[in-house]
Amino acid sequence: MASSSNVNGNLVDELEEAFQSCIHALTKEESATGIDKDEIKLEVDQTTLKFIDLARQMEAFFLQKRFLLSALKPDLLLKEENFDLRQEIARKDELIRKHYEKIESWKNLLSDQQNYNKPMQAHPVPPEMRSMAGGAPGPG
């Protein structure tokens, strides 16, 4: 009877071989090998399906181990969740800080723009000069 680490080791090796086969099939050139496109496509499909199947087996293995760990040591699962939540809070705090920085820069930009426009509004252009400046003609 094979141990689980030996089975996992074989599965990892098989997954790596399947990945290498996929890469090899994808990088084959039609002209260099003398194989037509249909054969290359068939090989790519077969190697990809094998790789996906082995990846699913690997995922199932880790899910089984995760389930076993959560059943035997629930405190580890809580610690991991706690750690993940702390990381998420830190990430969101950083995002909020960046938003506040952007808000401040926009406030400063708007304040500068309002200060720039105030002198223009404090001394309005007389109607006679508007027509000279290319503005709308005054009454009269």
Short mmCIF file of N, CA and C in Angstrom, two decimals:
data_model
loop_
_atom_site.label_atom_id
_atom_site.label_comp_id
_atom_site.label_asym_id
_atom_site.label_seq_id
_atom_site.Cartn_x
_atom_site.Cartn_y
_atom_site.Cartn_z
N MET A 1 0.85 -1.18 0.00
CA MET A 1 0.00 0.00 0.00
C MET A 1 0.89 1.23 0.00
N ALA A 2 0.60 2.18 -0.86
CA ALA A 2 1.42 3.39 -1.00
C ALA A 2 0.97 4.43 0.01
N SER A 3 1.95 5.16 0.54
CA SER A 3 1.60 6.23 1.47
C SER A 3 1.04 7.42 0.72
N SER A 4 0.33 8.31 1.45
CA SER A 4 -0.30 9.45 0.78
C SER A 4 0.74 10.42 0.24
N SER A 5 1.89 10.55 0.93
CA SER A 5 2.92 11.46 0.41
C SER A 5 3.52 10.90 -0.86
N ASN A 6 3.63 9.57 -0.97
CA ASN A 6 4.15 8.96 -2.18
C ASN A 6 3.17 9.16 -3.33
N VAL A 7 1.87 8.98 -3.04
CA VAL A 7 0.85 9.21 -4.06
C VAL A 7 0.86 10.66 -4.49
N ASN A 8 0.96 11.57 -3.52
CA ASN A 8 1.01 13.00 -3.83
C ASN A 8 2.26 13.32 -4.64
N GLY A 9 3.39 12.70 -4.29
CA GLY A 9 4.61 12.93 -5.04
C GLY A 9 4.47 12.47 -6.48
N ASN A 10 3.84 11.31 -6.67
CA ASN A 10 3.61 10.83 -8.03
C ASN A 10 2.67 11.76 -8.77
N LEU A 11 1.66 12.24 -8.09
CA LEU A 11 0.70 13.14 -8.72
C LEU A 11 1.37 14.45 -9.14
N VAL A 12 2.26 14.94 -8.29
CA VAL A 12 2.99 16.16 -8.63
C VAL A 12 3.88 15.92 -9.84
N ASP A 13 4.56 14.77 -9.84
CA ASP A 13 5.42 14.44 -10.98
C ASP A 13 4.61 14.30 -12.27
N GLU A 14 3.46 13.62 -12.15
CA GLU A 14 2.60 13.45 -13.32
C GLU A 14 2.08 14.80 -13.82
N LEU A 15 1.72 15.67 -12.90
CA LEU A 15 1.24 17.00 -13.28
C LEU A 15 2.34 17.78 -13.99
N GLU A 16 3.55 17.68 -13.47
CA GLU A 16 4.67 18.38 -14.11
C GLU A 16 4.94 17.82 -15.51
N GLU A 17 4.90 16.50 -15.65
CA GLU A 17 5.10 15.89 -16.97
C GLU A 17 4.00 16.30 -17.94
N ALA A 18 2.77 16.33 -17.46
CA ALA A 18 1.66 16.74 -18.32
C ALA A 18 1.81 18.19 -18.75
N PHE A 19 2.29 19.02 -17.84
CA PHE A 19 2.52 20.43 -18.18
C PHE A 19 3.61 20.54 -19.25
N GLN A 20 4.70 19.80 -19.06
CA GLN A 20 5.78 19.81 -20.05
C GLN A 20 5.28 19.31 -21.41
N SER A 21 4.43 18.30 -21.40
CA SER A 21 3.86 17.78 -22.65
C SER A 21 3.00 18.84 -23.33
N CYS A 22 2.23 19.57 -22.54
CA CYS A 22 1.40 20.66 -23.10
C CYS A 22 2.28 21.72 -23.75
N ILE A 23 3.32 22.12 -23.04
CA ILE A 23 4.22 23.14 -23.58
C ILE A 23 4.88 22.64 -24.85
N HIS A 24 5.32 21.39 -24.84
CA HIS A 24 5.98 20.82 -26.02
C HIS A 24 5.01 20.78 -27.20
N ALA A 25 3.78 20.34 -26.95
CA ALA A 25 2.79 20.26 -28.03
C ALA A 25 2.44 21.64 -28.57
N LEU A 26 2.38 22.62 -27.69
CA LEU A 26 2.03 23.98 -28.12
C LEU A 26 3.15 24.67 -28.89
N THR A 27 4.38 24.27 -28.63
CA THR A 27 5.51 24.94 -29.28
C THR A 27 6.02 24.18 -30.51
N LYS A 28 5.40 23.07 -30.83
CA LYS A 28 5.80 22.34 -32.04
C LYS A 28 5.52 23.18 -33.27
N GLU A 29 6.42 23.09 -34.21
CA GLU A 29 6.21 23.78 -35.48
C GLU A 29 5.84 22.74 -36.53
N GLU A 30 4.86 23.09 -37.33
CA GLU A 30 4.36 22.18 -38.35
C GLU A 30 5.44 21.83 -39.37
N SER A 31 6.18 22.83 -39.82
CA SER A 31 7.16 22.60 -40.87
C SER A 31 8.36 21.80 -40.38
N ALA A 32 8.76 21.97 -39.14
CA ALA A 32 9.95 21.30 -38.62
C ALA A 32 9.71 19.81 -38.37
N THR A 33 8.50 19.43 -37.99
CA THR A 33 8.23 18.04 -37.64
C THR A 33 7.61 17.25 -38.77
N GLY A 34 7.06 17.90 -39.74
CA GLY A 34 6.40 17.20 -40.83
C GLY A 34 5.02 16.69 -40.46
N ILE A 35 4.49 17.16 -39.35
CA ILE A 35 3.15 16.76 -38.89
C ILE A 35 2.17 17.85 -39.28
N ASP A 36 0.98 17.45 -39.74
CA ASP A 36 0.02 18.47 -40.17
C ASP A 36 -0.70 19.09 -38.97
N LYS A 37 -1.42 20.16 -39.24
CA LYS A 37 -2.07 20.94 -38.18
C LYS A 37 -3.09 20.14 -37.39
N ASP A 38 -3.82 19.25 -38.06
CA ASP A 38 -4.84 18.47 -37.37
C ASP A 38 -4.23 17.56 -36.31
N GLU A 39 -3.09 16.95 -36.65
CA GLU A 39 -2.43 16.07 -35.68
C GLU A 39 -1.89 16.88 -34.50
N ILE A 40 -1.35 18.06 -34.80
CA ILE A 40 -0.85 18.92 -33.72
C ILE A 40 -2.00 19.35 -32.82
N LYS A 41 -3.13 19.74 -33.44
CA LYS A 41 -4.29 20.17 -32.66
C LYS A 41 -4.80 19.03 -31.78
N LEU A 42 -4.84 17.82 -32.33
CA LEU A 42 -5.28 16.66 -31.56
C LEU A 42 -4.35 16.41 -30.37
N GLU A 43 -3.05 16.50 -30.61
CA GLU A 43 -2.08 16.30 -29.53
C GLU A 43 -2.22 17.38 -28.46
N VAL A 44 -2.41 18.62 -28.88
CA VAL A 44 -2.61 19.72 -27.93
C VAL A 44 -3.85 19.47 -27.09
N ASP A 45 -4.94 19.07 -27.74
CA ASP A 45 -6.18 18.79 -27.01
C ASP A 45 -5.99 17.66 -26.00
N GLN A 46 -5.33 16.59 -26.42
CA GLN A 46 -5.13 15.44 -25.52
C GLN A 46 -4.25 15.81 -24.33
N THR A 47 -3.15 16.49 -24.60
CA THR A 47 -2.24 16.85 -23.50
C THR A 47 -2.89 17.86 -22.56
N THR A 48 -3.68 18.77 -23.11
CA THR A 48 -4.36 19.75 -22.28
C THR A 48 -5.40 19.08 -21.38
N LEU A 49 -6.16 18.15 -21.94
CA LEU A 49 -7.15 17.43 -21.14
C LEU A 49 -6.49 16.62 -20.03
N LYS A 50 -5.36 15.98 -20.34
CA LYS A 50 -4.65 15.22 -19.32
C LYS A 50 -4.15 16.15 -18.21
N PHE A 51 -3.62 17.29 -18.60
CA PHE A 51 -3.13 18.26 -17.61
C PHE A 51 -4.28 18.75 -16.73
N ILE A 52 -5.41 19.07 -17.33
CA ILE A 52 -6.57 19.54 -16.57
C ILE A 52 -7.06 18.46 -15.61
N ASP A 53 -7.10 17.21 -16.08
CA ASP A 53 -7.54 16.10 -15.23
C ASP A 53 -6.61 15.94 -14.03
N LEU A 54 -5.30 15.98 -14.27
CA LEU A 54 -4.35 15.86 -13.16
C LEU A 54 -4.43 17.06 -12.22
N ALA A 55 -4.68 18.23 -12.75
CA ALA A 55 -4.83 19.41 -11.90
C ALA A 55 -6.06 19.27 -11.00
N ARG A 56 -7.12 18.71 -11.54
CA ARG A 56 -8.32 18.48 -10.72
C ARG A 56 -8.06 17.45 -9.63
N GLN A 57 -7.29 16.41 -9.97
CA GLN A 57 -6.93 15.41 -8.96
C GLN A 57 -6.10 16.06 -7.85
N MET A 58 -5.18 16.93 -8.24
CA MET A 58 -4.34 17.62 -7.26
C MET A 58 -5.21 18.52 -6.38
N GLU A 59 -6.15 19.22 -6.99
CA GLU A 59 -7.06 20.07 -6.23
C GLU A 59 -7.87 19.25 -5.24
N ALA A 60 -8.37 18.09 -5.68
CA ALA A 60 -9.15 17.22 -4.80
C ALA A 60 -8.30 16.74 -3.63
N PHE A 61 -7.04 16.42 -3.89
CA PHE A 61 -6.14 15.99 -2.83
C PHE A 61 -6.00 17.07 -1.77
N PHE A 62 -5.76 18.30 -2.22
CA PHE A 62 -5.58 19.39 -1.26
C PHE A 62 -6.89 19.73 -0.53
N LEU A 63 -8.01 19.62 -1.21
CA LEU A 63 -9.29 19.86 -0.54
C LEU A 63 -9.54 18.81 0.54
N GLN A 64 -9.17 17.55 0.25
CA GLN A 64 -9.31 16.50 1.26
C GLN A 64 -8.43 16.80 2.48
N LYS A 65 -7.21 17.22 2.23
CA LYS A 65 -6.30 17.54 3.34
C LYS A 65 -6.81 18.74 4.13
N ARG A 66 -7.36 19.70 3.42
CA ARG A 66 -7.90 20.90 4.08
C ARG A 66 -9.09 20.51 4.97
N PHE A 67 -9.96 19.65 4.44
CA PHE A 67 -11.12 19.20 5.21
C PHE A 67 -10.67 18.44 6.45
N LEU A 68 -9.68 17.57 6.28
CA LEU A 68 -9.16 16.79 7.40
C LEU A 68 -8.56 17.72 8.45
N LEU A 69 -7.81 18.70 8.01
CA LEU A 69 -7.19 19.65 8.93
C LEU A 69 -8.25 20.46 9.68
N SER A 70 -9.30 20.88 8.97
CA SER A 70 -10.35 21.67 9.63
C SER A 70 -11.12 20.83 10.65
N ALA A 71 -11.24 19.54 10.39
CA ALA A 71 -11.94 18.67 11.33
C ALA A 71 -11.08 18.38 12.56
N LEU A 72 -9.78 18.19 12.35
CA LEU A 72 -8.91 17.82 13.47
C LEU A 72 -8.41 19.03 14.26
N LYS A 73 -8.20 20.14 13.58
CA LYS A 73 -7.65 21.34 14.25
C LYS A 73 -8.42 22.58 13.81
N PRO A 74 -9.63 22.77 14.34
CA PRO A 74 -10.43 23.94 13.93
C PRO A 74 -9.81 25.27 14.34
N ASP A 75 -8.95 25.25 15.38
CA ASP A 75 -8.31 26.50 15.80
C ASP A 75 -7.38 27.04 14.72
N LEU A 76 -6.75 26.15 13.95
CA LEU A 76 -5.88 26.60 12.85
C LEU A 76 -6.70 27.31 11.77
N LEU A 77 -7.89 26.78 11.52
CA LEU A 77 -8.76 27.40 10.52
C LEU A 77 -9.19 28.79 10.98
N LEU A 78 -9.50 28.92 12.27
CA LEU A 78 -9.88 30.23 12.80
C LEU A 78 -8.71 31.21 12.75
N LYS A 79 -7.51 30.73 13.05
CA LYS A 79 -6.33 31.60 12.98
C LYS A 79 -6.11 32.08 11.54
N GLU A 80 -6.29 31.18 10.59
CA GLU A 80 -6.11 31.55 9.18
C GLU A 80 -7.15 32.58 8.75
N GLU A 81 -8.40 32.36 9.15
CA GLU A 81 -9.46 33.32 8.83
C GLU A 81 -9.18 34.67 9.47
N ASN A 82 -8.72 34.65 10.70
CA ASN A 82 -8.39 35.88 11.41
C ASN A 82 -7.27 36.62 10.68
N PHE A 83 -6.25 35.90 10.27
CA PHE A 83 -5.14 36.50 9.53
C PHE A 83 -5.63 37.11 8.21
N ASP A 84 -6.48 36.36 7.49
CA ASP A 84 -7.02 36.87 6.22
C ASP A 84 -7.84 38.14 6.43
N LEU A 85 -8.65 38.17 7.49
CA LEU A 85 -9.45 39.35 7.77
C LEU A 85 -8.58 40.55 8.11
N ARG A 86 -7.52 40.32 8.87
CA ARG A 86 -6.60 41.41 9.20
C ARG A 86 -5.93 41.96 7.94
N GLN A 87 -5.55 41.07 7.05
CA GLN A 87 -4.94 41.52 5.79
C GLN A 87 -5.95 42.32 4.95
N GLU A 88 -7.18 41.85 4.91
CA GLU A 88 -8.21 42.56 4.15
C GLU A 88 -8.48 43.94 4.75
N ILE A 89 -8.53 44.03 6.06
CA ILE A 89 -8.73 45.32 6.72
C ILE A 89 -7.57 46.26 6.41
N ALA A 90 -6.35 45.76 6.47
CA ALA A 90 -5.18 46.59 6.17
C ALA A 90 -5.22 47.07 4.72
N ARG A 91 -5.60 46.18 3.81
CA ARG A 91 -5.69 46.55 2.39
C ARG A 91 -6.75 47.63 2.19
N LYS A 92 -7.89 47.48 2.85
CA LYS A 92 -8.96 48.46 2.70
C LYS A 92 -8.60 49.78 3.37
N ASP A 93 -7.90 49.73 4.51
CA ASP A 93 -7.43 50.96 5.15
C ASP A 93 -6.49 51.72 4.22
N GLU A 94 -5.61 51.00 3.56
CA GLU A 94 -4.69 51.63 2.61
C GLU A 94 -5.46 52.25 1.44
N LEU A 95 -6.47 51.55 0.97
CA LEU A 95 -7.30 52.08 -0.12
C LEU A 95 -8.03 53.34 0.32
N ILE A 96 -8.56 53.34 1.53
CA ILE A 96 -9.25 54.53 2.07
C ILE A 96 -8.27 55.69 2.19
N ARG A 97 -7.06 55.41 2.67
CA ARG A 97 -6.04 56.46 2.80
C ARG A 97 -5.72 57.07 1.43
N LYS A 98 -5.61 56.23 0.42
CA LYS A 98 -5.32 56.74 -0.93
C LYS A 98 -6.48 57.59 -1.44
N HIS A 99 -7.72 57.18 -1.13
CA HIS A 99 -8.87 57.98 -1.54
C HIS A 99 -8.86 59.34 -0.85
N TYR A 100 -8.54 59.36 0.43
CA TYR A 100 -8.46 60.64 1.13
C TYR A 100 -7.38 61.54 0.54
N GLU A 101 -6.26 60.95 0.15
CA GLU A 101 -5.20 61.74 -0.49
C GLU A 101 -5.70 62.34 -1.81
N LYS A 102 -6.43 61.54 -2.58
CA LYS A 102 -6.97 62.04 -3.85
C LYS A 102 -8.00 63.14 -3.60
N ILE A 103 -8.83 62.95 -2.58
CA ILE A 103 -9.83 63.97 -2.25
C ILE A 103 -9.14 65.28 -1.88
N GLU A 104 -8.08 65.20 -1.08
CA GLU A 104 -7.33 66.40 -0.71
C GLU A 104 -6.72 67.08 -1.93
N SER A 105 -6.16 66.29 -2.83
CA SER A 105 -5.56 66.90 -4.02
C SER A 105 -6.63 67.55 -4.89
N TRP A 106 -7.81 66.92 -4.99
CA TRP A 106 -8.90 67.53 -5.76
C TRP A 106 -9.41 68.80 -5.07
N LYS A 107 -9.49 68.77 -3.73
CA LYS A 107 -9.90 69.98 -3.00
C LYS A 107 -8.93 71.12 -3.27
N ASN A 108 -7.64 70.82 -3.21
CA ASN A 108 -6.64 71.85 -3.47
C ASN A 108 -6.74 72.38 -4.90
N LEU A 109 -6.97 71.48 -5.83
CA LEU A 109 -7.11 71.89 -7.23
C LEU A 109 -8.33 72.79 -7.41
N LEU A 110 -9.45 72.41 -6.79
CA LEU A 110 -10.66 73.23 -6.89
C LEU A 110 -10.47 74.57 -6.18
N SER A 111 -9.81 74.55 -5.04
CA SER A 111 -9.55 75.79 -4.31
C SER A 111 -8.68 76.73 -5.14
N ASP A 112 -7.64 76.18 -5.76
CA ASP A 112 -6.78 76.99 -6.63
C ASP A 112 -7.57 77.57 -7.79
N GLN A 113 -8.46 76.75 -8.36
CA GLN A 113 -9.27 77.20 -9.50
C GLN A 113 -10.23 78.30 -9.07
N GLN A 114 -10.84 78.15 -7.89
CA GLN A 114 -11.76 79.18 -7.40
C GLN A 114 -11.01 80.47 -7.09
N ASN A 115 -9.84 80.36 -6.51
CA ASN A 115 -9.03 81.55 -6.23
C ASN A 115 -8.60 82.23 -7.52
N TYR A 116 -8.37 81.48 -8.55
CA TYR A 116 -7.97 82.04 -9.85
C TYR A 116 -9.15 82.78 -10.49
N ASN A 117 -10.35 82.22 -10.34
CA ASN A 117 -11.54 82.83 -10.95
C ASN A 117 -12.06 84.03 -10.16
N LYS A 118 -11.79 84.14 -8.87
CA LYS A 118 -12.30 85.25 -8.06
C LYS A 118 -11.81 86.61 -8.54
N PRO A 119 -10.54 86.81 -8.84
CA PRO A 119 -10.12 88.13 -9.32
C PRO A 119 -10.84 88.52 -10.62
N MET A 120 -11.13 87.55 -11.45
CA MET A 120 -11.85 87.84 -12.69
C MET A 120 -13.26 88.32 -12.39
N GLN A 121 -13.89 87.71 -11.38
CA GLN A 121 -15.25 88.08 -11.05
C GLN A 121 -15.29 89.38 -10.24
N ALA A 122 -14.24 89.71 -9.53
CA ALA A 122 -14.21 90.93 -8.73
C ALA A 122 -14.19 92.17 -9.61
N HIS A 123 -13.58 92.10 -10.76
CA HIS A 123 -13.51 93.22 -11.69
C HIS A 123 -14.15 92.81 -13.02
N PRO A 124 -15.49 92.89 -13.09
CA PRO A 124 -16.14 92.48 -14.33
C PRO A 124 -15.77 93.42 -15.48
N VAL A 125 -15.76 92.88 -16.64
CA VAL A 125 -15.44 93.66 -17.84
C VAL A 125 -16.65 94.51 -18.20
N PRO A 126 -16.46 95.81 -18.39
CA PRO A 126 -17.58 96.68 -18.77
C PRO A 126 -18.17 96.22 -20.11
N PRO A 127 -19.48 96.46 -20.32
CA PRO A 127 -20.14 96.01 -21.55
C PRO A 127 -19.48 96.55 -22.81
N GLU A 128 -18.96 97.77 -22.76
CA GLU A 128 -18.34 98.34 -23.96
C GLU A 128 -17.09 97.57 -24.35
N MET A 129 -16.36 97.09 -23.35
CA MET A 129 -15.11 96.40 -23.63
C MET A 129 -15.34 94.95 -24.03
N ARG A 130 -16.49 94.41 -23.70
CA ARG A 130 -16.78 93.03 -24.08
C ARG A 130 -16.79 92.87 -25.58
N SER A 131 -17.37 93.87 -26.27
CA SER A 131 -17.43 93.77 -27.73
C SER A 131 -16.04 93.87 -28.33
N MET A 132 -15.14 94.61 -27.70
CA MET A 132 -13.77 94.72 -28.19
C MET A 132 -13.00 93.43 -27.96
N ALA A 133 -13.33 92.76 -26.86
CA ALA A 133 -12.61 91.55 -26.52
C ALA A 133 -13.18 90.34 -27.23
N GLY A 134 -14.18 90.54 -28.07
CA GLY A 134 -14.76 89.44 -28.81
C GLY A 134 -15.92 88.81 -28.10
N GLY A 135 -16.41 89.42 -27.03
CA GLY A 135 -17.54 88.89 -26.30
C GLY A 135 -18.83 89.27 -26.98
N ALA A 136 -19.93 89.03 -26.34
CA ALA A 136 -21.24 89.37 -26.88
C ALA A 136 -21.40 90.88 -26.89
N PRO A 137 -21.97 91.44 -27.93
CA PRO A 137 -22.13 92.90 -27.99
C PRO A 137 -23.12 93.38 -26.93
N GLY A 138 -22.82 94.55 -26.39
CA GLY A 138 -23.68 95.14 -25.36
C GLY A 138 -24.91 95.77 -25.98
N PRO A 139 -25.84 96.22 -25.16
CA PRO A 139 -27.06 96.87 -25.68
C PRO A 139 -26.71 98.20 -26.31
N GLY A 140 -27.36 98.47 -27.34
CA GLY A 140 -27.19 99.78 -27.81
C GLY A 140 -26.82 100.10 -29.10
#
